[in-house]
Short mmCIF file of C-alpha atoms in Angstrom, two decimals:
data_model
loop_
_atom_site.label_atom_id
_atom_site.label_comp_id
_atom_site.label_asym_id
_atom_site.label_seq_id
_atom_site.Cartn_x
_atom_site.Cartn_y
_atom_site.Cartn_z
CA UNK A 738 0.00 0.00 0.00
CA UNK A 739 1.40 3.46 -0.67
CA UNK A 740 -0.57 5.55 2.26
CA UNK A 741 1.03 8.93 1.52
CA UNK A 742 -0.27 9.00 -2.24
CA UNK A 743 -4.09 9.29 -2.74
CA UNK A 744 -6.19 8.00 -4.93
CA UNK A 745 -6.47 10.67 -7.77
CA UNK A 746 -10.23 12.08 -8.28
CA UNK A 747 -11.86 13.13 -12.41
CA UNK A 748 -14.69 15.29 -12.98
CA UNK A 749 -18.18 13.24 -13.48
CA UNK A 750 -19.02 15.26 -16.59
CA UNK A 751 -20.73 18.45 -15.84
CA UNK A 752 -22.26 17.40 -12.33
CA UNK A 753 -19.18 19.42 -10.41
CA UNK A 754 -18.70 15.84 -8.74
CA UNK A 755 -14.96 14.74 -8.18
CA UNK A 756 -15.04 11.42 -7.98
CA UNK A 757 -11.86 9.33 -7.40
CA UNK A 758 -10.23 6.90 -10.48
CA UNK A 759 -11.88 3.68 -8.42
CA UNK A 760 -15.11 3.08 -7.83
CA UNK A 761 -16.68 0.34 -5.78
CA UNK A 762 -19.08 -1.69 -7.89
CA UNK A 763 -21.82 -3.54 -5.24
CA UNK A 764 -22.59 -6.46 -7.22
CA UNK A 765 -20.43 -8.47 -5.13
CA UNK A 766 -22.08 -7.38 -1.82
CA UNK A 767 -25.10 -9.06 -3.32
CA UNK A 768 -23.51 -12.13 -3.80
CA UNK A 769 -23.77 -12.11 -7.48
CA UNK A 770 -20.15 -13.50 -7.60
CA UNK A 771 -19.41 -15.38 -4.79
CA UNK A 772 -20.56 -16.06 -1.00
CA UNK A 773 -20.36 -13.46 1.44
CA UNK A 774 -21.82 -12.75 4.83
CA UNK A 775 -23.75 -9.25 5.08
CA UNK A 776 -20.79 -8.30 7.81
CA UNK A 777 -17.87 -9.06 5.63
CA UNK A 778 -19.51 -7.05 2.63
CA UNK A 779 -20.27 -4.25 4.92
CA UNK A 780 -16.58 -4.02 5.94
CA UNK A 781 -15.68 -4.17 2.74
CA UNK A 782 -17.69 -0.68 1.96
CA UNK A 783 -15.95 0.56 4.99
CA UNK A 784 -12.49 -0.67 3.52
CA UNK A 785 -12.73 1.13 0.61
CA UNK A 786 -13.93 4.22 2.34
CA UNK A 787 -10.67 4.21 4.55
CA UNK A 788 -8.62 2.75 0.90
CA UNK A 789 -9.43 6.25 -0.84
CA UNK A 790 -12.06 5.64 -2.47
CA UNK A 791 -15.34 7.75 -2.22
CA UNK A 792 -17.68 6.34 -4.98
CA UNK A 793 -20.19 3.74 -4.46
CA UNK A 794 -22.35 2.04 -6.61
CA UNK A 795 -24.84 -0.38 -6.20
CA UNK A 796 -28.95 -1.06 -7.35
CA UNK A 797 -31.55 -3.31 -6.09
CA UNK A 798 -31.15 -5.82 -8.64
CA UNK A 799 -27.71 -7.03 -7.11
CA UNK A 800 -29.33 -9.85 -4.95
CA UNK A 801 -33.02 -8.30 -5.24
CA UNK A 802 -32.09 -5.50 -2.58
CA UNK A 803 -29.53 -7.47 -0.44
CA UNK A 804 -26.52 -5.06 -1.59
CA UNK A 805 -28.40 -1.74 -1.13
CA UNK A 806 -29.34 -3.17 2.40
CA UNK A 807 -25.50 -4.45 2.99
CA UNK A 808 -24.21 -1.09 1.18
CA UNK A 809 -26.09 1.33 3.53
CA UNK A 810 -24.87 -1.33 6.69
CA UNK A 811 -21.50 -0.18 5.23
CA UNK A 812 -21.73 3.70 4.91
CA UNK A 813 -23.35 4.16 8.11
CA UNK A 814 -21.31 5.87 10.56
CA UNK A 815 -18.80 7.29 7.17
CA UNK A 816 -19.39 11.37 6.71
CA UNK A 817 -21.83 11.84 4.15
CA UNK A 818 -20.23 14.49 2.23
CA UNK A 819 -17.02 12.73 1.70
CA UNK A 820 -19.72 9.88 -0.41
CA UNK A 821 -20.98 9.54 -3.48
CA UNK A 822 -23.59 7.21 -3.80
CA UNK A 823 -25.03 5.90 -6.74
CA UNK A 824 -27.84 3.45 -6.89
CA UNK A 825 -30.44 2.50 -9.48
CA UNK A 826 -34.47 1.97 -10.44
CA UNK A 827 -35.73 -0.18 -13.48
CA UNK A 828 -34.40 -3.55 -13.04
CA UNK A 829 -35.45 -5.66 -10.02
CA UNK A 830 -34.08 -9.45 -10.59
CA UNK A 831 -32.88 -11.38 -13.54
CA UNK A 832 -36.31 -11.04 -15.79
CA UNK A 833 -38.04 -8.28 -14.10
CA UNK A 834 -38.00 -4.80 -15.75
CA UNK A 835 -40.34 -1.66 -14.77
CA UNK A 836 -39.29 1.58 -15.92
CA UNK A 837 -43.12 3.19 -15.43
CA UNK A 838 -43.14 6.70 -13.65
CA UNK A 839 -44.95 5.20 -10.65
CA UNK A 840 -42.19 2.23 -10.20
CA UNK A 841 -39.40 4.03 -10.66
CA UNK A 842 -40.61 6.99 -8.55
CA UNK A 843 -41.43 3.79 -5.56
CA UNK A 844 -37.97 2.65 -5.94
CA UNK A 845 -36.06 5.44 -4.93
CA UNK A 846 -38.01 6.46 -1.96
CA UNK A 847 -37.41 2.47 -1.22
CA UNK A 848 -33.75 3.02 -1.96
CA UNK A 849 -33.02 5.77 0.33
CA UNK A 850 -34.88 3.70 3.39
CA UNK A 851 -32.34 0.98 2.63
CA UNK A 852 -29.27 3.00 2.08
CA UNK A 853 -30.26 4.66 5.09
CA UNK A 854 -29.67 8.17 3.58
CA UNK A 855 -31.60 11.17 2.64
CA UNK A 856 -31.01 11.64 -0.83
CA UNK A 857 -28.50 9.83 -3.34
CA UNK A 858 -26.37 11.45 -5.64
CA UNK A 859 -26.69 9.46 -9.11
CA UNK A 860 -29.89 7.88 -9.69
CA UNK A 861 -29.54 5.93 -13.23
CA UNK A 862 -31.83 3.56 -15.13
CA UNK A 863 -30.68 0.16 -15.00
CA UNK A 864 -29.71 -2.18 -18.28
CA UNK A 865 -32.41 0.03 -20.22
CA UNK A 866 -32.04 -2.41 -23.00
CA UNK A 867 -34.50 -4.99 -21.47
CA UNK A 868 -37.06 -1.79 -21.85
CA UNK A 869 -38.79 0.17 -24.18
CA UNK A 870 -36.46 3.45 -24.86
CA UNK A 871 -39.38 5.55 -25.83
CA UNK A 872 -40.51 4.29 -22.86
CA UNK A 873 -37.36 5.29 -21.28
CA UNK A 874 -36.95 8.85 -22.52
CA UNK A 875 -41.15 10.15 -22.43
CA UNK A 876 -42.14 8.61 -19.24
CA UNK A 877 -38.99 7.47 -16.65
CA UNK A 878 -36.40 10.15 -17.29
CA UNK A 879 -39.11 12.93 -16.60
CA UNK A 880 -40.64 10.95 -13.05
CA UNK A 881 -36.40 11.08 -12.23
CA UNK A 882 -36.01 14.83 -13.05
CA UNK A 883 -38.82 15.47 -11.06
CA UNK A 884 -37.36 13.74 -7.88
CA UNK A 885 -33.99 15.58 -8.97
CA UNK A 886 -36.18 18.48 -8.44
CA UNK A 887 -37.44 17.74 -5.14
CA UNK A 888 -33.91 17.08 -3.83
CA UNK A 889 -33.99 13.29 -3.30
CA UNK A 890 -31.77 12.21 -6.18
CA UNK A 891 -28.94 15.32 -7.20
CA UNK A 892 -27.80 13.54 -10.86
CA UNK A 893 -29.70 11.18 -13.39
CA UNK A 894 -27.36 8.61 -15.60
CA UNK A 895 -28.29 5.83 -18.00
CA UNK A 896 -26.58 2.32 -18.00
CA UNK A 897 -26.50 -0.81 -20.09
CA UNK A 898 -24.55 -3.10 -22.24
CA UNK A 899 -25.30 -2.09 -25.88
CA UNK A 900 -23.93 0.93 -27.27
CA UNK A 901 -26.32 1.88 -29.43
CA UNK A 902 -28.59 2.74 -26.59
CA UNK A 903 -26.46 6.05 -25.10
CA UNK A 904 -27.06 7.79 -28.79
CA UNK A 905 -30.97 6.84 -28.71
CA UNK A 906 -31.59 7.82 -25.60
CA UNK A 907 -29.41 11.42 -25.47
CA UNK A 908 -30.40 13.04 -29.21
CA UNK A 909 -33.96 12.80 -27.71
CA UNK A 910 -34.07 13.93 -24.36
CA UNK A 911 -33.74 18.04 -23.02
CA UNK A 912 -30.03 18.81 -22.99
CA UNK A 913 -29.25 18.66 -18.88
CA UNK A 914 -31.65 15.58 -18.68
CA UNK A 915 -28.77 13.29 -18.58
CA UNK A 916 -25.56 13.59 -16.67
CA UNK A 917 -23.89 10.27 -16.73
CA UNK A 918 -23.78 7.03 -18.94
CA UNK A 919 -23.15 3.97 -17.44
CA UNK A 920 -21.06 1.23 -19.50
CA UNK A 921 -19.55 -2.14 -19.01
CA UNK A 922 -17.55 -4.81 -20.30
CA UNK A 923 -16.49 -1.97 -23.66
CA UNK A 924 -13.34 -0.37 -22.26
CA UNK A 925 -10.58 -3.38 -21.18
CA UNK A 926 -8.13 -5.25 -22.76
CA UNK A 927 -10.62 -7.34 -25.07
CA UNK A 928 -13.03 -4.45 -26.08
CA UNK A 929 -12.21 -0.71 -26.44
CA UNK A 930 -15.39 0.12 -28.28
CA UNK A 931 -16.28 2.83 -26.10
CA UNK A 932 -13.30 4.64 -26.94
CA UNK A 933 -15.16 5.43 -30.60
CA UNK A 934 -18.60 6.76 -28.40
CA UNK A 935 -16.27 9.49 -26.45
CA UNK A 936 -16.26 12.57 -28.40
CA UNK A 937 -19.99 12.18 -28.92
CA UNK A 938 -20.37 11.71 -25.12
CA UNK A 939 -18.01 14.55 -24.72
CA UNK A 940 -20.29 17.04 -26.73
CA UNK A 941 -23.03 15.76 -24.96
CA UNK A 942 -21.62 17.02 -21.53
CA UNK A 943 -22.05 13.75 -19.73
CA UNK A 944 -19.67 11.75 -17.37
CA UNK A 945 -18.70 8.39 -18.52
CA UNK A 946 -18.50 5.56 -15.68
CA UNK A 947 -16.33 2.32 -17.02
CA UNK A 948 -17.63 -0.50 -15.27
CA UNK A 949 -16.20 -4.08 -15.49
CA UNK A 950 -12.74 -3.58 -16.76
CA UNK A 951 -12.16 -7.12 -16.07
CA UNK A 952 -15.29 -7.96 -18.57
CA UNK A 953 -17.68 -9.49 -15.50
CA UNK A 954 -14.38 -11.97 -15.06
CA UNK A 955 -13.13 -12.66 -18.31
CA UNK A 956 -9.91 -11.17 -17.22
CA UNK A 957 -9.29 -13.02 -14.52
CA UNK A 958 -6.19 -14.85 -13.34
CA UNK A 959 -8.38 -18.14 -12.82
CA UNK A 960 -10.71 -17.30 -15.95
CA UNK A 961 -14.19 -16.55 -16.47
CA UNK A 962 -16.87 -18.01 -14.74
CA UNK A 963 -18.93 -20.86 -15.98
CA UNK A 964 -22.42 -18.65 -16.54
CA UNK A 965 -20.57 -15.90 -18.26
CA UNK A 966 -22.74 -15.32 -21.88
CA UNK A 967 -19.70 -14.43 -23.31
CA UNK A 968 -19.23 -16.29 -26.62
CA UNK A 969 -16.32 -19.38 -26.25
CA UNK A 970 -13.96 -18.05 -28.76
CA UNK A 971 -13.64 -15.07 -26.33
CA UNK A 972 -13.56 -17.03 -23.05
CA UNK A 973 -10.94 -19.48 -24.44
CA UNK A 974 -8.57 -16.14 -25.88
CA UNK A 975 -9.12 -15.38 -22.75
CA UNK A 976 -8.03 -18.37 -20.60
CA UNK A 977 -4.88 -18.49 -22.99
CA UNK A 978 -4.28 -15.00 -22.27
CA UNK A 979 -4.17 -15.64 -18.01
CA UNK A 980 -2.17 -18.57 -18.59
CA UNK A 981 0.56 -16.66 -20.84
CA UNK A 982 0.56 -14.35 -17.92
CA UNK A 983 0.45 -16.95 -15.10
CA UNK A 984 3.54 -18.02 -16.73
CA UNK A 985 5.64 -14.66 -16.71
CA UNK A 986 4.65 -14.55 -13.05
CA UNK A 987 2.00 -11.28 -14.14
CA UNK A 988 -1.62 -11.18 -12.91
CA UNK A 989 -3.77 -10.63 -15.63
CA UNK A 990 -6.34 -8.72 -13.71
CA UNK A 991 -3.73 -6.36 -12.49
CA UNK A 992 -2.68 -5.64 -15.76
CA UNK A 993 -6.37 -5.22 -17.28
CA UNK A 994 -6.60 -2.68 -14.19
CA UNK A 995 -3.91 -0.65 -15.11
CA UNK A 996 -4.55 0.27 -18.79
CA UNK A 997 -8.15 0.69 -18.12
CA UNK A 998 -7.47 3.56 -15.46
CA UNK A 999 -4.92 5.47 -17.70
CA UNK A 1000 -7.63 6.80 -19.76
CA UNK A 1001 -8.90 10.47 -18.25
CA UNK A 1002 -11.85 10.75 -20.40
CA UNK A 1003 -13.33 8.00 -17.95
CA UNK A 1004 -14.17 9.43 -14.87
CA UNK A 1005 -13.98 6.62 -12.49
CA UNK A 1006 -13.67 2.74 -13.43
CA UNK A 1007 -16.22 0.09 -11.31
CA UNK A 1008 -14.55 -2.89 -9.81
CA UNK A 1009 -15.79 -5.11 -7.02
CA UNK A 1010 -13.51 -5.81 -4.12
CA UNK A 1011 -9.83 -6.21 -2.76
CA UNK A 1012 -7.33 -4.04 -1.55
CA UNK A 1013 -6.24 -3.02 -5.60
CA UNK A 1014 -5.27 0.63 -4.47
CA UNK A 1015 -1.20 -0.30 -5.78
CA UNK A 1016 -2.31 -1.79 -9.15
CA UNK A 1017 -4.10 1.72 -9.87
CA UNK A 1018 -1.20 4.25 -8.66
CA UNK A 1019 0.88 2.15 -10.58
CA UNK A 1020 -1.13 2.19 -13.30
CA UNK A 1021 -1.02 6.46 -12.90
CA UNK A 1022 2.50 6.17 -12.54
CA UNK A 1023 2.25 7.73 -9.43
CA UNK A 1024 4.03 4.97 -7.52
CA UNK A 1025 6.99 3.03 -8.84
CA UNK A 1026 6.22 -0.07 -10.41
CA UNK A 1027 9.03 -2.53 -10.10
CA UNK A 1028 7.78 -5.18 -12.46
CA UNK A 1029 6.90 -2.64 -15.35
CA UNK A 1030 9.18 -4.57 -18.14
CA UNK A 1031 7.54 -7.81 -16.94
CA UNK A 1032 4.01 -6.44 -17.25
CA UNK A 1033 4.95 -4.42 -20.50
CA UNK A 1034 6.11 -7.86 -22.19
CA UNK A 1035 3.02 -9.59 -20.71
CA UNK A 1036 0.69 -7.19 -21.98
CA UNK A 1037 2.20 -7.21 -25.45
CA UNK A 1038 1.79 -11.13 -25.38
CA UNK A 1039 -2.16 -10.25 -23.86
CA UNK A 1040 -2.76 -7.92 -26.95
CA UNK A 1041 -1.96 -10.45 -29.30
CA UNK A 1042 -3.52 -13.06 -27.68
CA UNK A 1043 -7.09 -11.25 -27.65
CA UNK A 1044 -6.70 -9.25 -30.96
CA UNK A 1045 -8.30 -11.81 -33.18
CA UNK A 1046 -11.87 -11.82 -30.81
CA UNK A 1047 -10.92 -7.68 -30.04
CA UNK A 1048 -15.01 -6.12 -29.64
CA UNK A 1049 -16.54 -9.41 -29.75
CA UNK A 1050 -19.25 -8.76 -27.23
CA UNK A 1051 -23.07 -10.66 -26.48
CA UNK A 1052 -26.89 -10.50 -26.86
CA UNK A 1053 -28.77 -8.68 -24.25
CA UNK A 1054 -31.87 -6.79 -24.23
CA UNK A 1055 -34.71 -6.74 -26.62
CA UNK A 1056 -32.98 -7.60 -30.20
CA UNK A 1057 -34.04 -3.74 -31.51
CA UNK A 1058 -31.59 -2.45 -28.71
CA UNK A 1059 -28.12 -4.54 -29.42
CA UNK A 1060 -25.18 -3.86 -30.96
CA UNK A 1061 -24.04 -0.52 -32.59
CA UNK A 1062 -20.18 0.71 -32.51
CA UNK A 1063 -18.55 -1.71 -33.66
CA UNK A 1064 -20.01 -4.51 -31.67
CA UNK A 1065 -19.10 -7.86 -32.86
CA UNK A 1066 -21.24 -11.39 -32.23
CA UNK A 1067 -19.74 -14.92 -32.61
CA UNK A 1068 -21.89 -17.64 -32.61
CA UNK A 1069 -20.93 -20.16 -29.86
#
């Protein structure tokens, strides 16, 4: 650990938030990945808090409410003003979707009693692809700017895995409407097809959140997991890819870390948990890293490895909603 060098903070857009380079995802503290108790998860908020780290990100859907619960366990007690807490409304649990006014208006007053807080900084509609958009931009994005109004959320964002849906959603809303997209599993070592959608997000004046650098596990040092949708092509490039690093002593997940923090026009990247505070500094260059010409050679090896299944990515959502930029589908 390197105590005496902070964690650097980025503008969120135009929301005059700071967050810092790391953000802690809460998928985890649902159990969505593995097991953990509601007391370990809850010191694991508190970790990061005390690591640096000051924005937290969770939704209901991460083990139907069990991370917002565990999440607002964790903050309790930390100073309010030094948080930024970002939560979620539309998605509820694997195959249940409701982005009406009246649900989405229900969930954040049922957000704040479980975060235990009185208002949360970045309300954002979750995996919007499962929805209508029109839906989306005439009906839940207005019931949100109202409770923006009434002081109980302070910034709106939009999330989800196909690309195509940031465009659709922001060249038909009131400039301001927006402040944040939401994106995973397109900026990491495997898929940089988010770096194409940046000056357009730019002009747009929203903050872009990278979520999933590791691709939900695909860069892994023990490989992806077995439900991953991910095409097998990519998992396998993948596997070959840990292994090649396994065997120059470099941890693929470190590296994936590193390059996906060095880009500034991401405000802050969402990773679940572990003491990872090194891997970013060093991936700054704000801290010396004494195996740089081992990880430059193993990332070289990594490129090559995943070039030939670079932007493949996966169904999800209504069919009308995937793809765009570049995306690329293999058949399994």
């Amino acid at each position: 650990m390197s105590p005496t060098v902070a964690i650097p903070k980025r503008k969120l857009g135009k929301t005059g938030l700071e967050v810092t380079v790391l953000g802690m995802g809460g998928a985890p503290l649902g159990g969505l990945f593995q097991d953990l108790t509601d007391e370990q998860g809850a010191e694991a908020v508190k970790e990061a808090f005390k690591q640096g780290i000051n924005f937290f990100d969770t939704s209901p859907y991460y083990g139907v409410t069990r991370s917002e619960i565990v999440m607002g366990h964790g903050l309790k007690g930390l100073p309010r003003d030094q948080v930024i807490l970002a939560t979620k409304v539309g998605r509820y649990d694997k195959a249940k979707f409701d982005f009406s006014a009246a649900t989405v208006t229900q969930s954040v007053h049922d957000s704040l009693r479980r975060l235990q807080v009185d208002y949360i900084d970045l309300i954002q509609t979750h995996d919007i692809e499962f929805g209508d958009l029109d839906q989306v931009v005439n009906e839940t994005l207005p019931a949100l700017v109202k409770l923006r109004e009434q002081g109980l959320v302070r910034f709106i964002g939009i999330t989800g895995l196909p690309l195509k849906i940031f465009p659709y959603i922001l060249d038909r809303v009131p400039a301001g409407t927006v402040d944040t997209v939401l994106s995973y599993c397109h900026y990491s070592l495997n898929d940089q097809t988010l770096a194409d959608m940046i000056p357009y997000l730019k002009e747009k004046n929203v903050g872009i959140i990278n979520a999933s650098a590791l691709s939900m596990g695909l860069l892994t040092d023990q490989g992806p997991y077995d439900w991953h949708p991910a095409p097998q092509k990519l998992k396998e490039a993948c596997r070959k890819a840990a292994k090649a690093c396994g065997e120059q002593g470099v941890s693929l997940r470190r590296l994936a870390l590193q390059e996906a923090v060095k880009n500034s026009d991401m405000s802050t990247q969402l990773v679940g948990m572990g003491s990872i505070q090194e891997t970013v500094l060093e991936g700054l260059g704000l801290v010396e890293n004494k195996t740089a010409t081992q990880d430059a050679a193993a990332l070289k090896e990594v490129q090559s490895i995943l070039k030939p299944t670079h932007g493949v990515t996966w169904p999800s959502g209504k069919p009308e909603n995937e793809g765009g930029y570049g995306a690329i589908f293999l058949d399994n």
